[in-house]
Coordinates of C-alpha atoms in Angstrom, one line a residue:
M1 CA 16.2 -14.7 15.5
R2 CA 15.3 -16.6 18.7
A3 CA 11.9 -17.5 17.2
R4 CA 13.6 -18.9 14.1
L5 CA 16.1 -20.9 16.2
T6 CA 13.3 -22.3 18.3
L7 CA 11.4 -23.5 15.3
L8 CA 14.6 -24.9 13.8
V9 CA 15.2 -27.0 17.0
L10 CA 11.6 -28.3 16.9
A11 CA 11.9 -29.2 13.3
L12 CA 15.2 -31.0 13.8
A13 CA 13.7 -33.0 16.6
Q14 CA 11.0 -34.2 14.3
L15 CA 13.7 -35.0 11.7
V16 CA 15.5 -37.2 14.2
I17 CA 12.3 -39.1 15.0
A18 CA 11.6 -39.7 11.3
L19 CA 15.1 -40.7 10.5
D20 CA 15.2 -43.2 13.4
Y21 CA 12.2 -44.9 12.0
N22 CA 13.5 -45.2 8.4
I23 CA 17.3 -45.0 8.4
V24 CA 17.8 -48.6 9.4
Y25 CA 15.9 -50.1 6.4
V26 CA 18.8 -50.0 4.0
A27 CA 21.2 -51.2 6.8
L28 CA 19.2 -54.3 7.6
P29 CA 21.2 -56.7 5.4
E30 CA 24.5 -55.7 7.0
I31 CA 23.0 -55.6 10.5
G32 CA 21.6 -59.1 10.0
A33 CA 25.0 -60.4 8.7
G34 CA 27.1 -58.6 11.3
L35 CA 25.1 -59.6 14.4
G36 CA 23.9 -63.0 13.3
F37 CA 20.1 -62.2 13.1
S38 CA 17.9 -65.0 11.7
P39 CA 15.7 -63.9 8.8
H40 CA 12.7 -64.3 11.1
D41 CA 14.1 -62.0 13.8
L42 CA 15.6 -59.3 11.6
Q43 CA 12.2 -57.5 11.3
W44 CA 12.4 -56.6 15.0
V45 CA 15.1 -54.1 14.3
V46 CA 12.3 -52.0 12.9
S47 CA 9.4 -53.4 14.8
A48 CA 10.8 -52.9 18.3
Y49 CA 10.9 -49.2 17.6
V50 CA 7.3 -49.2 16.3
V51 CA 5.9 -51.2 19.1
T52 CA 7.4 -49.2 22.0
T53 CA 6.7 -45.8 20.3
G54 CA 3.1 -46.7 19.7
G55 CA 2.6 -48.1 23.2
F56 CA 4.1 -45.2 25.2
L57 CA 2.8 -42.2 23.3
L58 CA -0.2 -41.5 25.5
L59 CA 2.0 -41.7 28.6
G60 CA 4.6 -39.5 26.8
G61 CA 1.9 -36.9 26.1
R62 CA 0.6 -36.8 29.6
T63 CA 4.2 -36.6 30.9
A64 CA 4.7 -33.4 28.8
D65 CA 1.6 -31.9 30.3
L66 CA 2.4 -32.7 33.9
L67 CA 6.1 -32.5 34.2
G68 CA 6.7 -29.8 31.6
R69 CA 7.2 -29.8 27.9
R70 CA 10.8 -28.5 28.0
R71 CA 11.8 -31.0 30.6
T72 CA 10.3 -33.8 28.6
F73 CA 11.9 -32.7 25.4
V74 CA 15.4 -32.5 27.0
A75 CA 15.0 -35.9 28.7
A76 CA 13.7 -37.6 25.5
T77 CA 16.6 -36.3 23.4
L78 CA 19.1 -37.6 26.0
V79 CA 17.4 -41.0 25.8
Y80 CA 17.9 -40.9 22.1
A81 CA 21.6 -40.0 22.5
G82 CA 22.4 -42.7 25.0
S83 CA 20.5 -45.5 23.3
S84 CA 22.0 -44.6 19.9
L85 CA 25.5 -44.8 21.3
V86 CA 24.8 -48.2 22.8
G87 CA 23.2 -49.3 19.5
G88 CA 26.3 -48.4 17.5
L89 CA 28.5 -50.4 20.0
S90 CA 26.1 -53.4 20.0
Q91 CA 27.7 -56.8 19.6
S92 CA 24.6 -59.0 19.8
A93 CA 21.1 -59.1 18.2
G94 CA 19.4 -59.0 21.6
V95 CA 21.2 -55.8 22.7
L96 CA 20.3 -54.1 19.4
I97 CA 16.6 -54.9 19.7
A98 CA 16.6 -53.5 23.3
V99 CA 18.3 -50.4 21.9
R100 CA 15.6 -49.9 19.3
A101 CA 13.0 -50.4 22.0
A102 CA 14.7 -47.7 24.1
Q103 CA 14.8 -45.4 21.1
G104 CA 11.0 -46.0 20.7
I105 CA 10.4 -44.9 24.2
G106 CA 12.5 -41.7 23.5
G107 CA 10.3 -41.1 20.4
S108 CA 7.1 -41.6 22.5
L109 CA 8.3 -38.8 24.8
L110 CA 9.8 -36.5 22.1
F111 CA 7.0 -36.6 19.6
P112 CA 4.2 -35.3 21.8
A113 CA 6.5 -32.9 23.6
T114 CA 7.6 -31.3 20.4
L115 CA 4.1 -31.1 19.0
A116 CA 2.8 -29.6 22.3
L117 CA 5.6 -27.0 22.3
I118 CA 4.6 -25.9 18.8
N119 CA 0.9 -25.7 19.8
T120 CA 1.6 -23.7 22.9
I121 CA 4.5 -21.4 21.7
Y122 CA 2.6 -20.4 18.5
E123 CA -0.9 -19.0 18.6
E124 CA -3.7 -20.9 16.8
G125 CA -4.0 -19.6 13.2
P126 CA -1.5 -18.6 10.6
A127 CA 1.5 -18.6 12.9
R128 CA 0.9 -22.1 14.2
N129 CA 0.0 -23.4 10.7
R130 CA 3.3 -22.0 9.4
A131 CA 5.3 -23.6 12.2
L132 CA 3.5 -27.0 11.7
A133 CA 4.3 -26.8 8.0
V134 CA 8.0 -26.4 8.7
W135 CA 7.9 -29.1 11.4
G136 CA 5.9 -31.3 9.0
A137 CA 8.4 -30.8 6.2
A138 CA 11.2 -32.0 8.5
G139 CA 9.2 -35.1 9.5
A140 CA 7.9 -36.0 6.1
G141 CA 11.2 -35.4 4.4
G142 CA 13.0 -37.4 7.1
L143 CA 11.1 -40.5 6.3
C144 CA 12.5 -40.4 2.8
F145 CA 15.9 -38.8 3.5
G146 CA 16.5 -41.6 6.1
S147 CA 16.9 -44.1 3.3
L148 CA 19.3 -41.9 1.4
L149 CA 21.4 -41.0 4.5
G150 CA 21.3 -44.7 5.6
G151 CA 22.6 -45.8 2.2
V152 CA 25.5 -43.3 2.3
L153 CA 26.5 -44.1 5.8
V154 CA 26.3 -47.9 5.5
E155 CA 28.4 -47.9 2.3
A156 CA 31.0 -45.5 3.7
F157 CA 31.2 -46.5 7.4
G158 CA 29.2 -49.7 8.0
W159 CA 25.9 -50.2 9.8
P160 CA 26.9 -48.8 13.3
S161 CA 27.1 -45.4 11.7
V162 CA 23.3 -45.2 11.4
F163 CA 23.2 -45.2 15.2
F164 CA 26.2 -43.0 15.9
V165 CA 25.0 -40.2 13.7
N166 CA 22.1 -39.6 16.2
V167 CA 24.4 -39.0 19.2
P168 CA 25.8 -35.5 18.5
I169 CA 22.5 -34.3 17.0
A170 CA 20.5 -35.4 20.0
V171 CA 22.9 -33.9 22.5
A172 CA 22.9 -30.6 20.6
L173 CA 19.0 -30.6 20.6
A174 CA 18.9 -31.2 24.3
W175 CA 21.3 -28.3 24.9
A176 CA 19.4 -26.0 22.5
G177 CA 16.0 -26.9 23.9
S178 CA 17.1 -26.1 27.5
R179 CA 18.2 -22.7 26.3
L180 CA 15.5 -21.7 23.8
F181 CA 12.2 -23.1 25.0
P182 CA 10.0 -21.3 27.6
A183 CA 10.7 -22.5 31.2
D184 CA 8.2 -25.0 32.5
G185 CA 8.0 -23.8 36.1
P186 CA 7.6 -26.2 39.0
P187 CA 5.8 -29.5 38.2
T188 CA 2.1 -29.2 39.0
H189 CA 0.8 -30.7 42.2
T190 CA -2.9 -30.1 41.4
R191 CA -2.9 -32.9 38.9
R192 CA -1.2 -36.3 39.2
F193 CA -0.4 -39.3 37.1
D194 CA -3.1 -41.8 36.7
V195 CA -0.7 -44.7 37.4
T196 CA -3.2 -47.5 36.9
G197 CA -4.6 -46.0 33.7
A198 CA -1.1 -45.3 32.4
L199 CA 0.1 -48.9 32.9
A200 CA -3.1 -50.3 31.4
A201 CA -3.0 -48.1 28.4
T202 CA 0.7 -48.5 27.8
G203 CA 0.5 -52.3 28.2
G204 CA -2.7 -52.6 26.1
I205 CA -1.5 -50.4 23.2
T206 CA 2.0 -52.0 23.2
L207 CA 0.5 -55.5 23.0
L208 CA -1.9 -54.4 20.3
V209 CA 0.9 -53.0 18.1
F210 CA 3.0 -56.1 18.9
V211 CA 0.2 -58.4 17.7
L212 CA -0.3 -56.4 14.5
V213 CA 3.4 -56.6 13.7
H214 CA 3.9 -60.2 14.8
A215 CA 0.7 -61.8 13.4
P216 CA 1.5 -61.7 9.6
Q217 CA 4.6 -63.9 10.1
A218 CA 3.5 -66.0 13.1
G219 CA -0.1 -66.5 11.8
W220 CA -3.3 -64.8 13.0
T221 CA -4.4 -68.0 14.8
A222 CA -1.1 -68.8 16.4
R223 CA -1.1 -69.1 20.2
S224 CA 1.2 -66.1 20.7
T225 CA -1.1 -63.9 18.5
L226 CA -4.3 -64.9 20.2
L227 CA -2.7 -64.6 23.7
G228 CA -1.4 -61.1 22.9
A229 CA -4.7 -60.0 21.4
G230 CA -6.6 -61.3 24.5
L231 CA -4.3 -59.5 26.9
A232 CA -4.4 -56.3 24.8
V233 CA -8.2 -56.3 24.9
T234 CA -8.3 -57.0 28.6
L235 CA -5.8 -54.2 29.4
L236 CA -7.6 -51.7 27.2
T237 CA -10.9 -52.6 28.8
V238 CA -9.3 -52.0 32.3
F239 CA -8.0 -48.7 31.0
A240 CA -11.5 -47.6 29.8
V241 CA -13.0 -48.5 33.2
V242 CA -10.3 -46.8 35.2
E243 CA -10.5 -43.6 33.1
T244 CA -14.2 -43.2 34.0
R245 CA -13.5 -43.3 37.7
S246 CA -10.1 -41.5 38.0
R247 CA -10.0 -37.9 39.4
D248 CA -7.0 -37.2 37.1
P249 CA -7.4 -39.5 34.1
L250 CA -4.6 -40.1 31.6
V251 CA -7.0 -39.1 28.8
P252 CA -9.6 -36.6 30.1
A253 CA -13.1 -37.5 28.9
R254 CA -13.6 -34.0 27.5
L255 CA -11.1 -34.9 24.7
F256 CA -13.2 -37.8 23.6
A257 CA -16.1 -35.3 23.2
H258 CA -13.8 -33.1 21.0
R259 CA -15.1 -34.1 17.6
G260 CA -12.4 -32.3 15.7
L261 CA -9.7 -34.2 17.5
I262 CA -11.4 -37.6 17.0
A263 CA -11.9 -36.8 13.3
A264 CA -8.2 -35.9 13.0
M265 CA -7.2 -39.1 14.7
A266 CA -9.2 -41.1 12.1
V267 CA -7.5 -39.2 9.3
T268 CA -4.1 -39.7 10.9
A269 CA -4.6 -43.4 11.2
L270 CA -5.6 -43.7 7.5
Y271 CA -2.7 -41.5 6.5
S272 CA -0.2 -43.8 8.3
A273 CA -1.8 -47.0 7.0
T274 CA -1.4 -45.8 3.4
F275 CA 1.2 -43.1 2.8
S276 CA 3.6 -44.3 5.5
S277 CA 3.5 -48.0 4.4
L278 CA 4.8 -47.2 0.9
P279 CA 8.6 -46.8 1.7
Y280 CA 8.6 -50.4 2.9
F281 CA 7.4 -51.8 -0.4
M282 CA 9.5 -49.3 -2.5
T283 CA 12.6 -50.5 -0.6
L284 CA 11.7 -54.1 -1.5
Y285 CA 11.2 -53.0 -5.1
F286 CA 14.5 -51.1 -5.5
Q287 CA 16.6 -53.7 -3.7
N288 CA 15.0 -57.0 -4.3
V289 CA 13.3 -56.5 -7.7
R290 CA 15.7 -54.1 -9.4
G291 CA 18.8 -55.3 -7.5
H292 CA 20.0 -51.8 -6.3
G293 CA 22.5 -51.5 -3.5
A294 CA 22.0 -49.4 -0.3
F295 CA 23.3 -46.2 -1.8
A296 CA 21.3 -46.4 -5.0
T297 CA 18.2 -47.3 -3.1
G298 CA 18.7 -44.3 -0.8
L299 CA 19.2 -42.1 -3.8
A300 CA 16.0 -43.2 -5.3
F301 CA 14.2 -41.7 -2.3
L302 CA 15.7 -38.3 -2.8
V303 CA 12.9 -37.0 -5.2
P304 CA 10.1 -38.2 -2.9
A305 CA 11.8 -36.4 0.0
V306 CA 12.0 -33.1 -1.8
V307 CA 8.5 -33.3 -3.3
T308 CA 7.0 -34.2 0.1
A309 CA 8.7 -31.3 1.8
L310 CA 7.3 -29.0 -0.9
G311 CA 3.9 -30.5 -0.3
T312 CA 4.0 -29.6 3.4
Q313 CA 4.6 -25.9 2.4
A314 CA 1.8 -26.0 -0.3
G315 CA -0.5 -27.5 2.3
E316 CA 0.1 -24.7 4.7
R317 CA -0.8 -22.1 2.0
A318 CA -3.8 -24.1 0.9
V319 CA -5.3 -24.2 4.4
A320 CA -5.5 -20.4 4.4
R321 CA -7.3 -20.4 1.1
I322 CA -9.7 -23.4 1.2
G323 CA -9.6 -24.7 4.8
V324 CA -8.3 -27.8 6.3
R325 CA -11.1 -30.1 5.3
R326 CA -10.8 -29.4 1.5
M327 CA -7.1 -29.4 1.7
L328 CA -7.0 -32.9 3.4
A329 CA -9.4 -34.2 0.8
G330 CA -7.3 -32.8 -2.0
G331 CA -4.1 -34.3 -0.5
M332 CA -5.6 -37.7 -0.3
A333 CA -7.0 -37.5 -3.9
L334 CA -3.5 -36.5 -5.1
G335 CA -2.1 -39.4 -3.2
A336 CA -4.6 -41.9 -4.6
A337 CA -3.8 -40.7 -8.2
G338 CA -0.1 -41.0 -7.5
A339 CA -0.3 -44.5 -6.0
A340 CA -2.3 -45.7 -9.0
A341 CA 0.2 -44.2 -11.4
L342 CA 3.1 -45.7 -9.5
G343 CA 1.5 -49.1 -9.4
L344 CA 1.1 -49.1 -13.2
A345 CA 4.8 -48.0 -13.6
L346 CA 6.3 -50.7 -11.4
T347 CA 7.9 -53.2 -13.7
A348 CA 10.9 -55.6 -13.5
D349 CA 13.0 -53.6 -16.0
G350 CA 11.4 -50.1 -16.3
S351 CA 13.4 -46.9 -15.8
Y352 CA 13.2 -44.6 -12.8
P353 CA 11.8 -41.7 -14.8
L354 CA 8.7 -43.8 -15.5
L355 CA 8.0 -43.8 -11.7
L356 CA 8.3 -40.0 -11.4
P357 CA 4.7 -38.9 -12.2
G358 CA 3.4 -41.2 -9.5
I359 CA 6.1 -40.2 -7.1
V360 CA 5.5 -36.5 -7.6
L361 CA 1.7 -36.8 -7.1
L362 CA 2.2 -39.0 -4.0
G363 CA 4.8 -36.6 -2.5
L364 CA 2.6 -33.6 -2.9
G365 CA -0.4 -35.3 -1.5
Q366 CA 1.5 -36.8 1.4
G367 CA 3.1 -33.5 2.4
A368 CA -0.1 -31.5 2.2
A369 CA -2.1 -34.1 4.2
W370 CA 0.7 -34.4 6.9
T371 CA 0.5 -30.6 7.6
G372 CA -3.3 -30.6 7.5
M373 CA -3.9 -33.4 9.9
W374 CA -1.7 -31.9 12.7
I375 CA -3.4 -28.5 12.3
A376 CA -6.7 -30.3 12.7
A377 CA -5.6 -32.3 15.7
A378 CA -4.5 -29.1 17.6
S379 CA -7.4 -26.9 16.7
G380 CA -9.6 -25.9 19.6
V381 CA -7.7 -28.0 22.2
P382 CA -6.8 -26.1 25.5
A383 CA -3.1 -25.5 26.2
R384 CA -3.3 -27.7 29.3
D385 CA -4.3 -30.7 27.1
Q386 CA -2.0 -30.2 24.1
G387 CA 0.4 -32.9 25.3
V388 CA -2.1 -35.7 25.7
A389 CA -4.0 -34.6 22.6
S390 CA -0.7 -34.8 20.6
G391 CA -0.2 -38.3 22.2
M392 CA -3.7 -39.4 21.1
A393 CA -3.2 -38.3 17.6
S394 CA 0.3 -39.7 17.3
T395 CA -0.9 -43.0 18.9
S396 CA -3.4 -43.3 16.1
L397 CA -0.6 -42.6 13.7
Q398 CA 1.5 -45.6 15.0
V399 CA -1.5 -48.0 15.4
G400 CA -2.8 -47.0 12.0
G401 CA 0.6 -47.7 10.5
A402 CA 0.9 -51.0 12.2
V403 CA -2.6 -52.1 11.0
G404 CA -2.0 -50.8 7.5
L405 CA 1.4 -52.4 7.1
A406 CA 0.2 -55.8 8.5
L407 CA -2.7 -55.8 6.1
L408 CA -0.7 -54.7 3.1
V409 CA 2.1 -57.3 3.8
A410 CA -0.6 -60.0 4.1
L411 CA -2.2 -58.8 0.8
S412 CA 1.2 -58.6 -0.9
S413 CA 2.1 -62.2 0.2
G414 CA -1.2 -63.6 -1.0
A415 CA -1.1 -61.8 -4.3
G416 CA 2.5 -62.9 -4.9
A417 CA 1.6 -66.5 -4.1
H418 CA -0.9 -66.5 -6.9
G419 CA 1.3 -64.6 -9.4
P420 CA 3.9 -66.0 -11.8
P421 CA 6.8 -67.7 -10.0
D422 CA 9.5 -65.4 -11.5
G423 CA 7.6 -62.3 -10.6
A424 CA 5.9 -63.1 -7.4
L425 CA 7.5 -60.3 -5.4
L426 CA 6.7 -57.6 -8.0
T427 CA 3.1 -58.9 -8.2
G428 CA 2.8 -58.6 -4.5
I429 CA 4.3 -55.1 -4.3
R430 CA 2.0 -53.8 -7.1
A431 CA -1.0 -55.2 -5.3
A432 CA 0.0 -53.4 -2.1
V433 CA 0.5 -50.1 -4.0
F434 CA -2.9 -50.4 -5.7
A435 CA -4.5 -51.1 -2.3
V436 CA -2.9 -47.9 -1.0
A437 CA -4.5 -46.0 -3.9
A438 CA -7.9 -47.5 -3.1
G439 CA -7.6 -46.6 0.6
L440 CA -6.7 -43.0 -0.2
A441 CA -9.5 -42.8 -2.8
C442 CA -11.9 -43.8 -0.1
G443 CA -10.4 -41.4 2.4
A444 CA -10.8 -38.3 0.2
P445 CA -14.7 -38.2 0.2
L446 CA -14.7 -39.4 3.8
T447 CA -12.8 -36.2 4.8
L448 CA -15.3 -34.1 3.0
T449 CA -18.1 -35.5 5.1
L450 CA -16.6 -34.1 8.3
R451 CA -18.6 -30.9 8.0
R452 CA -19.6 -30.5 11.7
T453 CA -16.2 -31.0 13.2
A454 CA -13.4 -28.5 13.9
L455 CA -11.9 -29.5 10.6
T456 CA -14.2 -27.0 8.9
A457 CA -13.1 -24.2 11.1
A458 CA -9.4 -24.8 11.5

């Protein structure tokens, strides 16, 4: 019973992370009207969370290794609870953006701590794979259920409810984690924080993600974009130099020699750039093309949520039979077929059932690939490095998502500008979905070439 409760708490933590990323999408119109956001600034309700999460993940992973995974988990959930409470009470746009940034920092601590707890509590093999499948089902489902829950809450209680709902859940998770997870013991004194490396990496990655989010609207040659890119490159260069000279580097060099981890990071980045970008365009399709309200839009994501959760379970079983490498390739191939079918079915007046074949294939592929990539990222990594390894893989998830969404938004805008005036938005959305299909189609054979990495043995 204790083992099941432990896994339930870890899965719920991942559900909170996923919900926080996605739940605000359908609330954006009401948030903008209620707090006086300009159309230009409203995107930062989402982007502030993405930028800080991506920037602080490496530091969050190392914190879990050095200060303790249970301590980090409890602290992160309390950050979520406090920032969510302030978010629901916000009366200005600036405060809400700061709250979303604070939630992102909470996510950067919670995600690697949760993943490291799974990878140290459960032995490598079937037990860990099963735990990762349950954890993955919560995360992948949360990305879709966030839209449904957000639509219900906004229509029933207004936009502050999408923040208030986190408070009791996060407090309960903090309490449960402190009771169920293995004690950390005293913080280690044999290893220390690489302060210079941590500041350089956090600043460099944060600026990089900021540039990728900011550039599509401001322009790739705008002064703010070029300045941010220059500072990001400078800080990341400093980080690389510091890491080669530090006695206790933020990212140990041995992890860069772990080919399985590096391969898994590449797969994770591609996954996020493709699968994780689709909810953005589907939300535009349901609300702006089809004219659905918040609740109807959320309801449209119910089937993807269920199918994706089923895909994570199917992925865990497939790993035992055909291995991670083939399962990842199969998941991406399913996703590519699903995205192509979905792109063909997106019309201005088509019915929802016409979208279902593509949605089902996408969901199964997404769920299977989600489980497989985290199994691959953890395989063969020593327990003392699980936190920072999780931080590396989840950083590639955030940066890949930022790059993918930026490129897809630019592609969508360009395609829409050359399409018919009365269907520009739909033309752009379809172009983005077909681009996702092409990216996944390229990713499937790429995964099969990773023969000499730990992917084959996981």
